CSV table of C-alpha atoms and ligand atoms in Angstrom, one decimal:
chain,number,residue,atom,x,y,z
A,4,MET,CA,-43.2,78.7,95.1
A,5,GLU,CA,-42.0,75.9,92.9
A,6,LYS,CA,-41.4,76.5,89.2
A,7,ILE,CA,-42.9,73.9,87.1
A,8,SER,CA,-41.9,73.3,83.5
A,9,PHE,CA,-44.7,73.1,81.0
A,10,LEU,CA,-42.6,70.5,79.2
A,11,THR,CA,-42.4,66.9,80.4
A,12,LEU,CA,-39.5,64.6,79.8
A,13,GLU,CA,-41.6,62.4,77.6
A,14,LYS,CA,-42.7,65.4,75.4
A,15,ALA,CA,-39.2,66.7,75.3
A,16,ARG,CA,-37.9,63.3,74.0
A,17,GLU,CA,-40.6,63.2,71.4
A,18,ILE,CA,-39.7,66.7,70.1
A,19,ILE,CA,-35.9,66.0,70.2
A,20,LYS,CA,-36.4,63.1,67.8
A,21,SER,CA,-37.1,65.6,65.1
A,22,ILE,CA,-35.7,68.8,66.5
A,23,PRO,CA,-32.3,68.4,68.2
A,24,THR,CA,-31.4,70.6,71.2
A,25,PRO,CA,-30.9,73.4,71.9
A,26,PHE,CA,-34.1,75.1,71.1
A,27,HIS,CA,-36.5,77.6,72.7
A,28,ILE,CA,-40.0,76.3,73.1
A,29,TYR,CA,-43.1,78.4,73.6
A,30,ASP,CA,-46.4,77.3,75.2
A,31,GLU,CA,-49.3,78.5,73.2
A,32,ASN,CA,-51.8,77.7,75.9
A,33,GLY,CA,-50.0,79.8,78.5
A,34,ILE,CA,-49.5,82.7,76.1
A,35,ARG,CA,-53.2,82.8,75.2
A,36,GLU,CA,-54.4,82.5,78.8
A,37,ASN,CA,-52.1,85.3,80.0
A,38,ALA,CA,-53.1,87.6,77.1
A,39,ARG,CA,-56.8,87.0,78.0
A,40,ALA,CA,-56.0,87.8,81.7
A,41,LEU,CA,-54.4,91.1,80.7
A,42,LYS,CA,-57.4,92.0,78.5
A,43,ALA,CA,-59.8,91.1,81.4
A,44,ALA,CA,-57.8,93.3,83.8
A,45,PHE,CA,-58.3,96.3,81.6
A,46,ALA,CA,-61.8,95.5,80.3
A,47,TRP,CA,-63.1,98.5,82.3
A,48,ASN,CA,-61.3,100.7,79.6
A,49,PRO,CA,-63.1,100.3,76.3
A,50,GLY,CA,-60.1,101.5,74.2
A,51,PHE,CA,-57.6,99.2,75.9
A,52,LYS,CA,-55.0,97.6,73.7
A,53,GLU,CA,-51.7,95.7,74.3
A,54,TYR,CA,-49.0,96.3,71.7
A,55,PHE,CA,-46.7,93.4,72.1
A,56,ALA,CA,-43.0,94.5,72.2
A,57,VAL,CA,-41.8,92.7,69.1
A,58,LYS,CA,-38.2,92.9,70.1
A,59,ALA,CA,-38.9,90.5,73.0
A,60,THR,CA,-39.9,87.6,70.7
A,61,PRO,CA,-39.7,88.5,67.0
A,62,ASN,CA,-41.3,85.5,65.5
A,63,PRO,CA,-44.3,85.7,63.1
A,64,TYR,CA,-46.1,82.7,64.7
A,65,ILE,CA,-45.9,84.3,68.1
A,66,LEU,CA,-47.1,87.7,66.8
A,67,GLN,CA,-49.9,85.9,64.9
A,68,LEU,CA,-51.3,84.3,68.0
A,69,LEU,CA,-51.1,87.5,70.0
A,70,LEU,CA,-52.9,89.3,67.2
A,71,GLU,CA,-55.6,86.6,67.4
A,72,GLU,CA,-55.9,87.6,71.1
A,73,GLY,CA,-56.5,91.2,70.2
A,74,CYS,CA,-53.0,92.5,70.6
A,75,GLY,CA,-51.1,94.8,68.3
A,76,CYS,CA,-47.3,95.1,67.6
A,77,ASP,CA,-44.9,97.6,69.2
A,78,CYS,CA,-42.1,98.0,66.8
A,79,SER,CA,-38.8,100.0,67.1
A,80,SER,CA,-37.1,99.3,63.7
A,81,TYR,CA,-37.6,98.9,60.0
A,82,THR,CA,-37.4,95.1,60.2
A,83,GLU,CA,-39.8,94.9,63.1
A,84,LEU,CA,-42.3,97.0,61.1
A,85,MET,CA,-41.8,94.5,58.2
A,86,LEU,CA,-42.6,91.6,60.6
A,87,ALA,CA,-45.7,93.3,61.9
A,88,LYS,CA,-46.9,93.9,58.4
A,89,ALA,CA,-46.1,90.3,57.4
A,90,VAL,CA,-48.5,89.0,60.0
A,91,GLY,CA,-51.3,91.3,59.0
A,92,ALA,CA,-50.9,94.1,61.5
A,93,THR,CA,-51.7,97.4,59.8
A,94,GLY,CA,-52.5,100.9,60.8
A,95,LYS,CA,-53.4,101.3,64.4
A,96,ASP,CA,-52.4,97.7,65.2
A,97,ILE,CA,-48.9,99.0,65.1
A,98,MET,CA,-47.2,101.3,67.7
A,99,PHE,CA,-43.8,102.6,66.5
A,100,SER,CA,-41.7,103.4,69.6
A,101,SER,CA,-38.2,104.1,68.3
A,102,ASN,CA,-35.3,106.3,69.3
A,103,VAL,CA,-32.4,107.6,67.2
A,104,THR,CA,-34.8,106.9,64.3
A,105,PRO,CA,-33.5,106.5,60.8
A,106,GLU,CA,-35.4,108.3,58.0
A,107,LYS,CA,-36.3,105.0,56.3
A,108,ASP,CA,-37.8,103.6,59.5
A,109,MET,CA,-39.9,106.7,60.2
A,110,ARG,CA,-41.2,106.9,56.7
A,111,LYS,CA,-42.2,103.2,56.8
A,112,ALA,CA,-44.1,103.7,60.0
A,113,TYR,CA,-45.9,106.6,58.5
A,114,GLU,CA,-46.7,104.7,55.3
A,115,LEU,CA,-48.1,101.8,57.4
A,116,GLY,CA,-50.4,104.2,59.3
A,117,ALA,CA,-48.9,103.2,62.6
A,118,TYR,CA,-49.2,105.2,65.7
A,119,ILE,CA,-45.8,107.0,65.9
A,120,ASN,CA,-44.3,107.6,69.3
A,121,LEU,CA,-41.9,110.5,69.0
A,122,ASP,CA,-38.8,110.2,71.2
A,123,ASP,CA,-37.8,113.8,70.9
A,124,SER,CA,-39.4,117.2,70.2
A,125,THR,CA,-37.1,117.7,67.2
A,126,HIS,CA,-38.7,114.6,65.7
A,127,VAL,CA,-41.8,116.7,64.9
A,128,GLU,CA,-40.0,118.5,62.1
A,129,PHE,CA,-38.1,115.3,61.3
A,130,LEU,CA,-41.3,113.3,60.8
A,131,HIS,CA,-42.9,116.1,58.9
A,132,ARG,CA,-39.9,116.3,56.6
A,133,VAL,CA,-39.5,112.6,55.9
A,134,ALA,CA,-43.2,111.8,55.6
A,135,GLY,CA,-44.4,115.0,54.0
A,136,ALA,CA,-47.1,115.4,56.5
A,137,VAL,CA,-47.9,114.6,60.1
A,138,PRO,CA,-50.5,111.9,61.2
A,139,GLU,CA,-53.8,112.8,62.7
A,140,THR,CA,-52.7,111.2,66.0
A,141,VAL,CA,-49.2,111.4,67.3
A,142,CYS,CA,-47.7,109.9,70.5
A,143,LEU,CA,-45.0,111.7,72.5
A,144,ARG,CA,-42.6,110.0,74.9
A,145,TYR,CA,-42.1,111.6,78.3
A,146,ASN,CA,-39.0,111.7,80.5
A,147,PRO,CA,-39.7,113.2,83.9
A,148,GLY,CA,-36.0,113.4,84.8
A,149,GLY,CA,-34.7,112.7,88.3
A,150,SER,CA,-35.5,109.4,89.8
A,151,PHE,CA,-38.6,107.3,89.7
A,152,SER,CA,-39.6,105.8,93.1
A,153,LEU,CA,-42.2,103.6,94.5
A,154,GLY,CA,-42.6,104.4,98.2
A,155,ASN,CA,-39.0,104.6,99.5
A,156,THR,CA,-37.5,102.5,96.7
A,157,ILE,CA,-35.8,104.1,93.8
A,158,MET,CA,-36.9,102.0,90.8
A,159,ASP,CA,-34.8,103.7,88.1
A,160,MET,CA,-33.2,107.0,87.1
A,161,PRO,CA,-35.1,108.6,84.2
A,162,GLY,CA,-32.8,111.6,84.5
A,163,HIS,CA,-29.9,109.3,83.2
A,164,ALA,CA,-32.0,107.7,80.4
A,165,LYS,CA,-31.7,108.8,76.8
A,166,TYR,CA,-35.4,108.4,76.1
A,167,GLY,CA,-38.3,110.9,75.9
A,168,MET,CA,-38.6,114.6,76.3
A,169,THR,CA,-39.4,117.1,79.1
A,170,GLU,CA,-42.8,118.3,79.8
A,171,ASP,CA,-42.1,121.8,78.3
A,172,GLN,CA,-40.8,120.1,75.2
A,173,MET,CA,-44.0,118.0,75.0
A,174,ALA,CA,-46.2,121.0,75.3
A,175,ASN,CA,-44.3,122.8,72.6
A,176,ALA,CA,-44.3,119.8,70.3
A,177,MET,CA,-48.0,119.5,70.7
A,178,VAL,CA,-48.5,123.1,69.6
A,179,ARG,CA,-46.3,122.7,66.6
A,180,LEU,CA,-48.0,119.4,65.7
A,181,MET,CA,-51.5,120.9,65.9
A,182,LYS,CA,-50.4,123.7,63.6
A,183,LEU,CA,-49.3,121.0,61.1
A,184,GLY,CA,-52.6,119.2,61.4
A,185,THR,CA,-52.4,116.7,64.2
A,186,LYS,CA,-55.7,116.4,66.1
A,187,HIS,CA,-55.1,113.8,68.8
A,188,PHE,CA,-52.2,112.8,71.1
A,189,GLY,CA,-50.9,109.9,73.0
A,190,ILE,CA,-48.4,110.1,75.8
A,191,HIS,CA,-46.0,107.4,76.7
A,192,ALA,CA,-43.3,106.7,79.3
A,193,PHE,CA,-41.2,103.7,80.3
A,194,LEU,CA,-39.7,104.4,83.7
A,195,ALA,CA,-38.7,101.0,85.2
A,196,SER,CA,-38.0,97.6,83.8
A,197,ASN,CA,-39.0,94.1,85.1
A,198,THR,CA,-40.9,95.4,88.1
A,199,THR,CA,-42.4,92.8,90.3
A,200,THR,CA,-44.7,95.0,92.3
A,201,ASN,CA,-48.3,95.6,91.5
A,202,GLU,CA,-47.7,99.3,92.2
A,203,TYR,CA,-45.6,100.2,89.1
A,204,TYR,CA,-48.3,100.6,86.5
A,205,PRO,CA,-50.7,102.5,88.8
A,206,GLU,CA,-48.0,104.9,89.9
A,207,LEU,CA,-46.8,105.4,86.3
A,208,ALA,CA,-50.4,105.8,85.2
A,209,ALA,CA,-51.0,108.4,87.9
A,210,ASN,CA,-48.0,110.4,86.7
A,211,LEU,CA,-49.1,110.2,83.1
A,212,PHE,CA,-52.7,111.0,83.8
A,213,ARG,CA,-51.7,114.2,85.8
A,214,LEU,CA,-49.4,115.1,82.9
A,215,ALA,CA,-52.2,114.6,80.4
A,216,VAL,CA,-54.4,117.0,82.4
A,217,ARG,CA,-51.6,119.6,82.6
A,218,LEU,CA,-50.8,119.3,78.9
A,219,HIS,CA,-54.4,119.5,77.9
A,220,LYS,CA,-54.9,122.6,80.0
A,221,ALA,CA,-51.7,124.2,78.7
A,222,THR,CA,-52.2,123.5,75.0
A,223,GLY,CA,-55.9,122.6,74.5
A,224,ALA,CA,-54.7,119.3,72.9
A,225,HIS,CA,-56.9,116.3,72.9
A,226,ILE,CA,-55.2,113.4,74.6
A,227,ALA,CA,-56.6,110.2,73.1
A,228,PHE,CA,-54.5,107.6,74.8
A,229,VAL,CA,-51.9,107.0,77.5
A,230,ASN,CA,-49.4,104.3,76.7
A,231,LEU,CA,-48.0,102.7,79.8
A,232,SER,CA,-45.3,100.9,77.8
A,233,GLY,CA,-43.5,97.8,79.1
A,234,GLY,CA,-41.9,97.1,82.5
A,235,VAL,CA,-44.3,94.7,84.2
A,236,GLY,CA,-42.0,91.9,85.2
A,237,VAL,CA,-42.0,88.2,85.9
A,238,ASP,CA,-40.9,86.0,88.8
A,239,TYR,CA,-37.6,84.7,87.4
A,240,ARG,CA,-36.8,83.3,90.9
A,241,PRO,CA,-39.1,80.7,92.5
A,242,GLU,CA,-39.3,82.7,95.7
A,243,GLN,CA,-40.3,85.9,94.0
A,244,PRO,CA,-44.0,87.0,94.0
A,245,LYS,CA,-45.8,87.0,90.7
A,246,CYS,CA,-47.4,90.2,89.4
A,247,ASP,CA,-51.2,90.1,89.8
A,248,ILE,CA,-52.4,91.6,86.6
A,249,ALA,CA,-56.0,91.9,87.8
A,250,ALA,CA,-54.8,94.0,90.8
A,251,ILE,CA,-52.6,96.1,88.4
A,252,GLY,CA,-55.5,96.8,86.1
A,253,GLU,CA,-57.7,97.7,89.1
A,254,GLY,CA,-54.9,100.0,90.5
A,255,VAL,CA,-54.8,101.8,87.1
A,256,ARG,CA,-58.6,102.1,87.1
A,257,GLN,CA,-58.6,103.8,90.5
A,258,GLN,CA,-56.0,106.4,89.3
A,259,TYR,CA,-58.0,106.9,86.1
A,260,GLU,CA,-61.2,107.6,88.0
A,261,SER,CA,-59.6,109.9,90.5
A,262,ILE,CA,-57.5,111.9,88.1
A,263,LEU,CA,-59.1,111.8,84.6
A,264,THR,CA,-62.8,111.3,85.2
A,265,PRO,CA,-63.2,114.5,87.2
A,266,GLU,CA,-61.6,116.5,84.4
A,267,GLY,CA,-64.0,115.0,81.8
A,268,MET,CA,-61.0,113.3,80.2
A,269,ASP,CA,-62.5,109.8,80.5
A,270,ASP,CA,-62.4,109.1,76.8
A,271,ILE,CA,-58.6,108.3,77.1
A,272,ALA,CA,-57.7,104.8,76.0
A,273,ILE,CA,-55.0,102.8,77.9
A,274,PHE,CA,-52.3,101.2,75.8
A,275,THR,CA,-49.6,98.8,77.0
A,276,GLU,CA,-46.4,97.6,75.3
A,277,LEU,CA,-45.6,94.6,77.4
A,278,GLY,CA,-43.0,92.2,76.2
A,279,ARG,CA,-41.6,90.3,79.1
A,280,PHE,CA,-44.9,89.9,80.9
A,281,MET,CA,-46.5,88.5,77.7
A,282,LEU,CA,-44.0,85.9,76.8
A,283,ALA,CA,-41.1,85.2,79.3
A,284,PRO,CA,-42.8,82.6,81.5
A,285,TYR,CA,-44.1,80.8,78.4
A,286,GLY,CA,-40.7,80.0,76.9
A,287,HIS,CA,-38.1,77.5,77.9
A,288,LEU,CA,-34.6,77.0,76.5
A,289,VAL,CA,-34.2,73.2,76.2
A,290,SER,CA,-30.7,71.9,76.3
A,291,THR,CA,-28.8,68.6,76.6
A,292,VAL,CA,-25.8,68.0,78.9
A,293,LEU,CA,-22.7,67.4,76.8
A,294,HIS,CA,-20.0,67.2,79.4
A,295,GLN,CA,-19.2,67.3,83.1
A,296,LYS,CA,-15.9,68.4,84.6
A,297,HIS,CA,-14.7,68.4,88.2
A,298,ILE,CA,-12.0,71.0,89.0
A,299,TYR,CA,-12.3,73.6,91.7
A,300,ARG,CA,-16.0,73.5,91.1
A,301,GLU,CA,-18.4,71.1,89.5
A,302,TYR,CA,-19.3,72.1,85.9
A,303,ILE,CA,-22.1,71.0,83.7
A,304,GLY,CA,-21.6,71.8,80.1
A,305,LEU,CA,-24.6,72.3,77.8
A,306,ASP,CA,-25.2,72.3,74.1
A,307,ALA,CA,-26.7,75.8,74.6
A,308,CYS,CA,-24.6,78.8,75.3
A,309,ALA,CA,-25.0,82.6,75.8
A,310,ALA,CA,-25.6,82.9,72.1
A,311,ASP,CA,-29.0,81.3,72.8
A,312,LEU,CA,-29.7,83.2,76.0
A,313,MET,CA,-27.6,86.2,76.8
A,314,ARG,CA,-29.3,87.5,80.0
A,315,PRO,CA,-27.2,85.6,82.6
A,316,ALA,CA,-23.9,86.7,80.9
A,317,MET,CA,-25.1,90.2,80.3
A,318,TYR,CA,-27.0,91.1,83.5
A,319,GLY,CA,-26.1,88.2,85.8
A,320,ALA,CA,-29.8,87.3,85.4
A,321,TYR,CA,-31.3,84.3,87.2
A,322,HIS,CA,-33.0,81.7,85.1
A,323,HIS,CA,-34.5,78.8,87.0
A,324,ILE,CA,-33.4,75.3,85.9
A,325,THR,CA,-35.3,72.1,85.9
A,326,VAL,CA,-33.7,68.7,85.1
A,327,LEU,CA,-36.4,66.9,83.2
A,328,GLY,CA,-37.4,63.6,84.8
A,329,LYS,CA,-35.7,64.7,88.1
A,330,GLU,CA,-38.3,67.2,89.2
A,331,ASP,CA,-38.7,65.5,92.5
A,332,ALA,CA,-35.1,64.6,93.2
A,333,VAL,CA,-33.3,66.2,96.1
A,334,LEU,CA,-31.1,69.2,95.3
A,335,ASP,CA,-28.0,67.8,96.8
A,336,HIS,CA,-25.4,68.8,94.2
A,337,VAL,CA,-24.0,72.3,93.5
A,338,TYR,CA,-23.1,73.0,89.9
A,339,ASP,CA,-22.0,75.8,87.6
A,340,VAL,CA,-24.0,75.2,84.5
A,341,THR,CA,-22.2,76.6,81.5
A,342,GLY,CA,-22.2,77.0,77.7
A,343,GLY,CA,-19.2,76.6,75.5
A,344,LEU,CA,-18.3,80.2,74.7
A,345,CYS,CA,-14.7,81.2,75.3
A,346,GLU,CA,-16.0,83.7,77.9
A,347,ASN,CA,-16.1,82.8,81.5
A,348,ASN,CA,-19.4,84.7,81.9
A,349,ASP,CA,-21.1,82.1,79.7
A,350,LYS,CA,-22.7,80.5,82.8
A,351,PHE,CA,-26.4,79.9,83.0
A,352,ALA,CA,-26.1,79.2,86.7
A,353,ILE,CA,-23.4,79.7,89.3
A,354,GLU,CA,-23.2,77.5,92.4
A,355,ARG,CA,-26.8,76.3,91.9
A,356,SER,CA,-28.3,73.6,94.0
A,357,LEU,CA,-29.6,70.9,91.6
A,358,PRO,CA,-30.2,67.2,91.6
A,359,GLN,CA,-27.4,65.0,90.4
A,360,ILE,CA,-26.9,65.6,86.7
A,361,ASP,CA,-25.7,63.0,84.2
A,362,ILE,CA,-24.4,63.4,80.6
A,363,GLY,CA,-27.4,63.3,78.3
A,364,ASP,CA,-29.8,64.8,80.8
A,365,ILE,CA,-32.2,67.3,79.3
A,366,LEU,CA,-32.3,70.7,81.1
A,367,VAL,CA,-35.0,73.3,80.9
A,368,LEU,CA,-34.0,77.0,81.5
A,369,HIS,CA,-37.2,78.8,82.5
A,370,ASP,CA,-38.6,82.2,81.5
A,371,THR,CA,-36.8,82.5,78.2
A,372,GLY,CA,-39.8,83.4,76.2
A,373,ALA,CA,-39.0,87.1,76.0
A,374,HIS,CA,-35.5,88.7,75.5
A,375,GLY,CA,-34.2,85.2,75.1
A,376,HIS,CA,-33.6,84.0,71.5
A,377,SER,CA,-34.0,87.5,70.3
A,378,MET,CA,-30.9,88.8,72.1
A,379,GLY,CA,-28.8,86.0,70.7
A,380,TYR,CA,-25.7,86.6,68.8
A,381,ASN,CA,-23.0,84.8,66.9
A,382,TYR,CA,-19.9,85.3,69.0
A,383,ASN,CA,-17.4,82.4,68.7
A,384,GLY,CA,-19.1,81.4,65.5
A,385,LYS,CA,-21.9,79.9,67.6
A,386,LEU,CA,-25.1,79.3,65.7
A,387,ARG,CA,-28.4,80.4,67.2
A,388,SER,CA,-30.9,77.8,68.2
A,389,ALA,CA,-34.3,76.8,66.8
A,390,GLU,CA,-37.7,77.9,68.1
A,391,VAL,CA,-40.6,75.6,68.6
A,392,LEU,CA,-44.2,76.3,69.3
A,393,LEU,CA,-46.0,73.8,71.6
A,394,ARG,CA,-49.6,74.0,70.5
A,395,THR,CA,-52.6,73.9,72.7
A,396,ASP,CA,-53.5,70.4,71.4
A,397,GLY,CA,-50.1,69.1,72.4
A,398,SER,CA,-48.6,69.0,68.9
A,399,PHE,CA,-45.5,71.0,68.1
A,400,LYS,CA,-44.2,73.1,65.2
A,401,LEU,CA,-40.8,74.3,64.3
A,402,ILE,CA,-41.2,78.1,64.0
A,403,ARG,CA,-37.6,78.9,63.4
A,404,ARG,CA,-34.9,76.4,62.3
A,405,ALA,CA,-31.5,76.4,63.9
A,406,GLU,CA,-28.9,78.4,62.1
A,407,LYS,CA,-26.5,76.6,59.8
A,408,PRO,CA,-22.9,77.5,59.0
A,409,ALA,CA,-24.2,79.0,55.7
A,410,ASP,CA,-26.2,81.5,57.7
A,411,TYR,CA,-23.2,82.6,59.6
A,412,PHE,CA,-21.1,83.0,56.5
A,413,ALA,CA,-23.9,84.6,54.4
A,414,THR,CA,-22.6,88.2,54.7
A,415,LEU,CA,-19.0,87.4,53.9
A,416,ASP,CA,-17.5,87.3,50.4
A,417,PHE,CA,-16.0,83.8,49.8
A,418,SER,CA,-15.5,84.4,46.1
A,419,GLU,CA,-11.7,84.2,46.6
A,420,PHE,CA,-11.8,81.4,49.1
A,421,ASP,CA,-12.9,77.8,49.3
A,422,LEU,CA,-15.6,77.4,52.0
A,423,SER,CA,-16.3,73.7,52.2
A,424,GLU,CA,-17.0,71.6,55.2
B,745,PLP,C1,-38.4,97.0,75.5
B,745,PLP,C2,-39.6,97.9,75.4
B,745,PLP,C3,-40.8,97.4,75.8
B,745,PLP,C4,-41.1,96.1,76.4
B,745,PLP,O1,-40.4,96.0,77.7
B,745,PLP,P1,-40.7,94.7,78.6
B,745,PLP,O2,-39.7,94.9,79.7
B,745,PLP,O3,-40.4,93.5,77.8
B,745,PLP,O4,-42.1,94.8,79.0
B,745,PLP,C5,-41.9,98.3,75.6
B,745,PLP,N1,-41.7,99.5,75.0
B,745,PLP,C6,-40.5,100.0,74.6
B,745,PLP,C7,-40.5,101.3,74.0
B,745,PLP,C8,-39.4,99.2,74.8
B,745,PLP,O5,-38.2,99.6,74.5
């Protein structure tokens, strides 16, 4: 499979005239079509709702268009709650899935009427204390311990993860919550990240559906929703298969009908908290080649760096690269494509086969729409890039300006110094 940029050289040049590189650009059309495909895949479940994981792309314009597609916001912090509120998400449009939660954040989530997903059983009393009451519906995060496997493949090790609570703790928390006035429950688990198999959600769903049945039987609690959380992945590499969301939705439906329907628990709504799947493929990091050097390897130096996209430096993650205008050229050069941080892991690509690259060429790094700009940082005094929305009608809008030196210095006290350029 070839990876095709949604941005042409011509369009990129037009945008760069008013917005210099580097910037992340998001494709409204792709985002909307994908959100609709997800909704269609779960249309069999009348209560289905996707709560977009705000941390993936915390920009109000992105949240707004997802809200228009019927999504809510999954928040994990005070500022993410503020963002959700700013775009008009209220009450049950918000899922609050946090851990190590500060009082202020918990209180805010309660005040907004969000669904609160408790990470630990001690948070029952914590919530009750800071909010003065408990909500009518509360979600509990599950950790099954051990390892989570699909077939013979170990996908992740929940037993080593800090999140969630044991089944006994969940049952106990439900009983305590019901005494305090809670009437309905959600259950949640996030057991593997960036999965590229269509089996992940159905397998997770089967686990959570069986758990829902056991918890209902043990406590009499009414389970109102099952939150499958995030974890559906994307094909970062061109040779990887794409997740088929219709097949995933169908797989979950089969588990639902075989586990929940016979128990008369078929009023359970399915929620998701996808981040990567919703946005990653619909974002590019656009960058210009500043320098080339020829030492023991061939290096291409970009005006973007790990401050704009941390995943390669942090996880050794692969992001596909297209050289705009050279889409059809032969890949007869081998380059390390780097940013300018004083860190040798600031490499967007290592020994990558690419067409011949010249200074001034415009490169697109694919699949940066989620966990891209949002993971950025300011190491080396690097300033984070702009964000641009490419509209369905072909126009574009600056939805976050690039940082300026004043932003970088904003939290320092210069009253005793002379900060001038
Ligand atoms: C990060 C996160 C998500 C989104 O994960 P993706 O891999 O982007 O789908 C959803 N829920 C919670 C609680 C998270 O921490």
